[in-house]
Short mmCIF file of C-alpha atoms in Angstrom, two decimals:
data_model
loop_
_atom_site.label_atom_id
_atom_site.label_comp_id
_atom_site.label_asym_id
_atom_site.label_seq_id
_atom_site.Cartn_x
_atom_site.Cartn_y
_atom_site.Cartn_z
CA PHE Q 288 -2.75 -95.37 54.48
CA LEU Q 289 -5.45 -95.62 57.12
CA SER Q 290 -8.32 -93.55 55.73
CA GLU Q 291 -10.12 -93.04 59.03
CA PRO Q 292 -11.88 -89.79 59.88
CA GLY Q 293 -9.64 -87.55 62.09
CA SER Q 294 -9.87 -84.30 63.95
CA GLY Q 295 -7.67 -82.52 61.48
CA SER Q 296 -4.77 -83.03 59.06
CA GLN Q 297 -1.41 -81.54 58.80
CA GLY Q 298 -1.05 -80.98 55.11
CA PRO Q 299 -2.92 -79.83 52.13
CA THR Q 300 -6.15 -81.76 51.06
CA ALA Q 301 -8.93 -82.02 48.48
CA PRO Q 302 -12.64 -83.23 48.86
CA SER Q 303 -15.61 -83.63 46.73
CA LEU Q 304 -18.67 -82.13 48.24
CA CYS Q 305 -22.14 -82.76 47.20
CA THR Q 306 -25.48 -81.20 47.82
CA VAL Q 307 -28.80 -83.02 47.66
CA SER Q 308 -32.07 -81.56 48.14
CA PRO Q 309 -34.93 -83.46 49.58
CA ALA Q 310 -36.66 -81.05 51.86
CA SER Q 311 -34.18 -78.55 53.20
CA LEU Q 312 -33.09 -77.83 56.83
CA ALA Q 313 -33.09 -74.16 56.73
CA ALA Q 314 -31.94 -73.88 60.36
CA HIS Q 315 -29.10 -76.40 60.19
CA PRO Q 316 -25.74 -74.74 60.54
CA LEU Q 317 -24.01 -78.26 60.46
CA GLY Q 318 -26.05 -80.97 61.78
CA ALA Q 319 -28.61 -83.33 60.26
CA PHE Q 320 -31.07 -83.75 63.02
CA ARG Q 321 -32.97 -80.46 63.16
CA VAL Q 322 -36.61 -79.34 62.94
CA LEU Q 323 -37.72 -78.97 59.24
CA GLN Q 324 -38.75 -75.34 58.78
CA ASN Q 325 -39.18 -74.88 55.08
CA LYS Q 326 -38.12 -76.31 51.66
CA ALA Q 327 -35.45 -74.70 49.59
CA VAL Q 328 -36.20 -74.15 45.86
CA PRO Q 329 -32.90 -74.79 43.78
CA ASP Q 330 -34.36 -73.98 40.44
CA HIS Q 331 -32.56 -70.74 40.17
CA ILE Q 332 -29.22 -72.20 40.74
CA THR Q 333 -26.96 -72.74 37.65
CA ARG Q 334 -23.43 -74.21 37.25
CA ASP Q 335 -22.08 -70.78 36.30
CA LYS Q 336 -23.58 -69.32 39.67
CA LEU Q 337 -22.05 -72.21 41.61
CA GLU Q 338 -18.62 -71.67 40.01
CA LYS Q 339 -18.71 -67.95 40.72
CA VAL Q 340 -19.35 -68.67 44.43
CA LEU Q 341 -16.48 -71.24 44.42
CA ALA Q 342 -14.14 -68.67 42.77
CA MET Q 343 -14.96 -66.14 45.45
CA LEU Q 344 -14.33 -68.63 48.14
CA GLN Q 345 -10.98 -69.85 46.66
CA GLY Q 346 -9.83 -66.23 46.17
CA ALA Q 347 -10.38 -65.54 49.88
CA ASN Q 348 -8.58 -68.67 50.90
CA GLN Q 349 -5.72 -67.89 48.65
CA LYS Q 350 -5.07 -64.69 50.61
CA ALA Q 351 -5.11 -66.64 53.75
CA LEU Q 352 -2.67 -68.99 52.41
CA LEU Q 353 -0.23 -66.26 51.62
CA MET Q 354 -0.79 -64.59 54.95
CA TYR Q 355 -0.03 -67.86 57.00
CA SER Q 356 3.04 -68.84 54.81
CA ASN Q 357 5.38 -66.35 56.65
CA VAL Q 358 7.21 -65.84 53.43
CA ASP Q 359 8.23 -62.58 51.69
CA MET Q 360 6.02 -62.68 48.55
CA ARG Q 361 8.56 -60.55 46.72
CA SER Q 362 11.33 -62.82 47.39
CA GLN Q 363 12.94 -65.50 45.09
CA GLU Q 364 12.32 -68.15 47.75
CA ALA Q 365 8.55 -67.41 47.63
CA TYR Q 366 8.65 -67.78 43.76
CA GLU Q 367 10.50 -70.99 43.91
CA MET Q 368 8.11 -72.42 46.54
CA ALA Q 369 5.11 -71.40 44.38
CA VAL Q 370 6.60 -73.14 41.32
CA ARG Q 371 7.14 -76.34 43.39
CA GLY Q 372 3.70 -76.09 44.89
CA ALA Q 373 5.29 -75.99 48.27
CA LEU Q 374 3.79 -72.64 49.50
CA GLY Q 375 1.76 -73.36 52.59
CA PRO Q 376 1.32 -72.32 56.17
CA ASP Q 377 4.41 -72.12 58.42
CA GLY Q 378 3.09 -74.21 61.26
CA LYS Q 379 -0.51 -74.76 62.40
CA SER Q 380 -3.14 -72.61 60.81
CA ALA Q 381 -6.87 -72.42 60.34
CA PRO Q 382 -8.33 -74.81 57.58
CA ILE Q 383 -7.45 -73.43 54.14
CA LEU Q 384 -8.84 -74.41 50.63
CA THR Q 385 -6.11 -74.50 48.07
CA GLY Q 386 -8.23 -75.97 45.27
CA LEU Q 387 -12.02 -76.05 44.60
CA ARG Q 388 -13.95 -77.12 41.47
CA VAL Q 389 -17.23 -78.62 40.44
CA LYS Q 390 -16.94 -82.27 39.66
CA SER Q 391 -20.47 -82.76 38.70
CA PHE Q 392 -23.70 -80.76 38.65
CA GLN Q 393 -27.01 -82.34 38.47
CA PRO Q 394 -29.48 -80.14 40.37
CA PRO Q 395 -30.29 -80.44 43.12
CA HIS Q 396 -27.17 -82.52 43.58
CA PHE Q 397 -23.62 -81.52 42.97
CA THR Q 398 -20.24 -82.71 43.76
CA LEU Q 399 -17.24 -80.72 44.53
CA GLU Q 400 -13.55 -81.65 44.60
CA LEU Q 401 -11.55 -79.85 47.11
CA GLN Q 402 -7.77 -79.54 48.02
CA CYS Q 403 -7.33 -78.49 51.70
CA LEU Q 404 -4.83 -77.85 54.36
CA ASN Q 405 -5.60 -78.52 58.08
CA GLU Q 406 -9.25 -79.38 57.37
CA THR Q 407 -11.72 -81.06 59.58
CA GLN Q 408 -14.97 -82.80 58.76
CA ARG Q 409 -16.88 -80.15 60.51
CA TYR Q 410 -15.05 -77.44 58.38
CA LEU Q 411 -16.03 -79.22 55.15
CA ARG Q 412 -19.67 -79.50 56.10
CA LYS Q 413 -19.56 -75.82 57.02
CA VAL Q 414 -18.08 -74.96 53.60
CA VAL Q 415 -21.01 -76.76 51.87
CA HIS Q 416 -23.51 -74.98 54.07
CA GLU Q 417 -22.08 -71.58 53.29
CA ILE Q 418 -22.08 -72.31 49.55
CA GLY Q 419 -25.74 -73.07 49.80
CA LEU Q 420 -26.42 -69.74 51.43
CA GLU Q 421 -24.39 -67.80 48.91
CA LEU Q 422 -26.55 -69.37 46.28
CA ARG Q 423 -29.76 -68.12 48.15
CA SER Q 424 -30.59 -71.62 49.00
CA THR Q 425 -29.56 -74.35 51.61
CA ALA Q 426 -26.99 -77.28 51.16
CA SER Q 427 -25.68 -80.03 53.49
CA CYS Q 428 -23.08 -82.50 52.94
CA THR Q 429 -24.04 -86.20 52.75
CA ALA Q 430 -20.58 -87.84 52.72
CA VAL Q 431 -16.95 -86.94 52.42
CA ARG Q 432 -14.32 -89.28 50.72
CA ARG Q 433 -10.69 -88.81 51.01
CA THR Q 434 -9.03 -89.71 47.71
CA ARG Q 435 -5.54 -88.55 48.49
CA ASP Q 436 -3.55 -87.71 51.63
CA GLY Q 437 -0.03 -86.34 50.87
CA GLY Q 438 1.75 -88.98 48.80
CA PHE Q 439 -0.90 -91.64 49.52
CA THR Q 440 -3.72 -92.30 47.21
CA LEU Q 441 -6.53 -94.82 47.11
CA ASP Q 442 -4.11 -97.46 45.70
CA HIS Q 443 -2.41 -97.32 49.22
CA ALA Q 444 -5.68 -97.43 51.11
CA LEU Q 445 -6.18 -100.29 53.59
CA THR Q 446 -9.40 -101.90 54.80
CA ARG Q 447 -9.88 -102.44 58.53
CA ARG Q 448 -8.81 -105.99 58.22
CA GLN Q 449 -5.52 -104.83 56.88
CA TRP Q 450 -4.71 -102.47 59.74
CA THR Q 451 -1.65 -104.32 60.82
CA ALA Q 452 1.99 -103.39 61.29
CA ALA Q 453 3.03 -105.55 58.25
CA ASP Q 454 0.44 -104.21 55.86
CA VAL Q 455 1.14 -100.48 56.77
CA ALA Q 456 4.95 -101.13 56.46
CA LEU Q 457 4.31 -102.70 52.98
CA VAL Q 458 2.28 -99.61 51.82
CA VAL Q 459 5.05 -97.18 53.14
CA GLN Q 460 7.72 -99.20 51.42
CA ARG Q 461 5.80 -99.28 48.23
CA ASP Q 462 5.28 -95.53 48.29
CA HIS Q 463 8.97 -94.98 49.09
CA ALA Q 464 10.05 -97.15 46.10
CA SER Q 465 7.68 -95.25 43.73
CA LYS Q 466 9.31 -91.99 44.84
CA ILE Q 467 12.77 -93.35 44.08
CA ARG Q 468 11.59 -94.54 40.65
CA ARG Q 469 10.27 -90.96 39.93
CA ASN Q 470 13.66 -89.77 41.07
CA GLY Q 471 12.15 -86.89 42.96
CA ARG Q 472 10.26 -86.02 46.17
CA LEU Q 473 6.84 -84.69 46.90
CA PRO Q 474 6.45 -81.00 47.72
CA ALA Q 475 6.35 -80.01 51.39
CA ALA Q 476 2.70 -78.74 50.96
CA GLN Q 477 1.07 -82.00 49.87
CA SER Q 478 -2.64 -82.13 48.80
CA ARG Q 479 -5.29 -84.43 50.05
CA TYR Q 480 -8.15 -85.10 47.76
CA LEU Q 481 -11.56 -85.72 49.31
CA SER Q 482 -14.82 -86.25 47.63
CA VAL Q 483 -18.21 -85.95 49.01
CA GLN Q 484 -20.75 -88.07 47.43
CA PRO Q 485 -24.68 -88.19 47.76
CA SER Q 486 -24.71 -91.60 49.26
CA ILE Q 487 -22.46 -94.24 50.59
CA ASP Q 488 -23.17 -97.63 52.00
CA SER Q 489 -22.50 -97.28 55.73
CA ASP Q 490 -21.99 -100.92 56.11
CA SER Q 491 -19.17 -101.09 53.91
CA GLU Q 492 -15.84 -101.94 55.49
CA SER Q 493 -13.75 -100.09 52.99
CA SER Q 494 -11.50 -97.59 54.66
CA GLU Q 495 -11.26 -95.47 51.47
CA ASP Q 496 -14.44 -93.62 52.49
CA ILE Q 497 -14.40 -90.75 55.00
CA ARG Q 498 -18.10 -90.50 55.98
CA SER Q 499 -19.65 -87.42 57.01
CA HIS Q 500 -23.29 -88.08 57.10
CA THR Q 501 -25.40 -85.08 57.11
CA ASP Q 502 -28.68 -84.36 55.36
CA LEU Q 503 -28.28 -82.55 52.06
CA ARG Q 504 -31.41 -80.73 51.40
#
């Protein structure tokens, strides 16, 4: 599994998003290098308020998931797909959040775990920014870490030095063997787990980290 940032993914995913708050960039929609205008005060933000915003956001995305699935929601097929966790967009769609929860909350920092479909790094940063606005504050994402992509987890991740045909083939074979042992197969709509963390060593060679360096204020 080559965990290198890409322009988009073809299946479901989940990230951990974080917000930090050294002086805030109130005018930054998504970038880190903007003029500092004022400082955000996060004292009024509680975990309950954050979870309410996440629930609202997830509800809106759930409706989008049903809309893009192109399946009659009253049919037996839709029920069986939902039970298997295979309900997802029929073809290409806009980014959709299928799961969103607070992993840690230590104001002014927080970490979120997301499951996404067709996400991009820009979209994930935008989600964090909008969460900050909903909380009457500002937030930006410092880093994104992918912890799962379809059937591949961090156990399958390869460092840059291992990006060879032999190593990739070995990981694929190992994943295939584990699925045979489980005597089943992964659902069509597979989840990717990403996590955004307050700080990551940019010099690290580990390919397990998907870095999205923006200022979290």
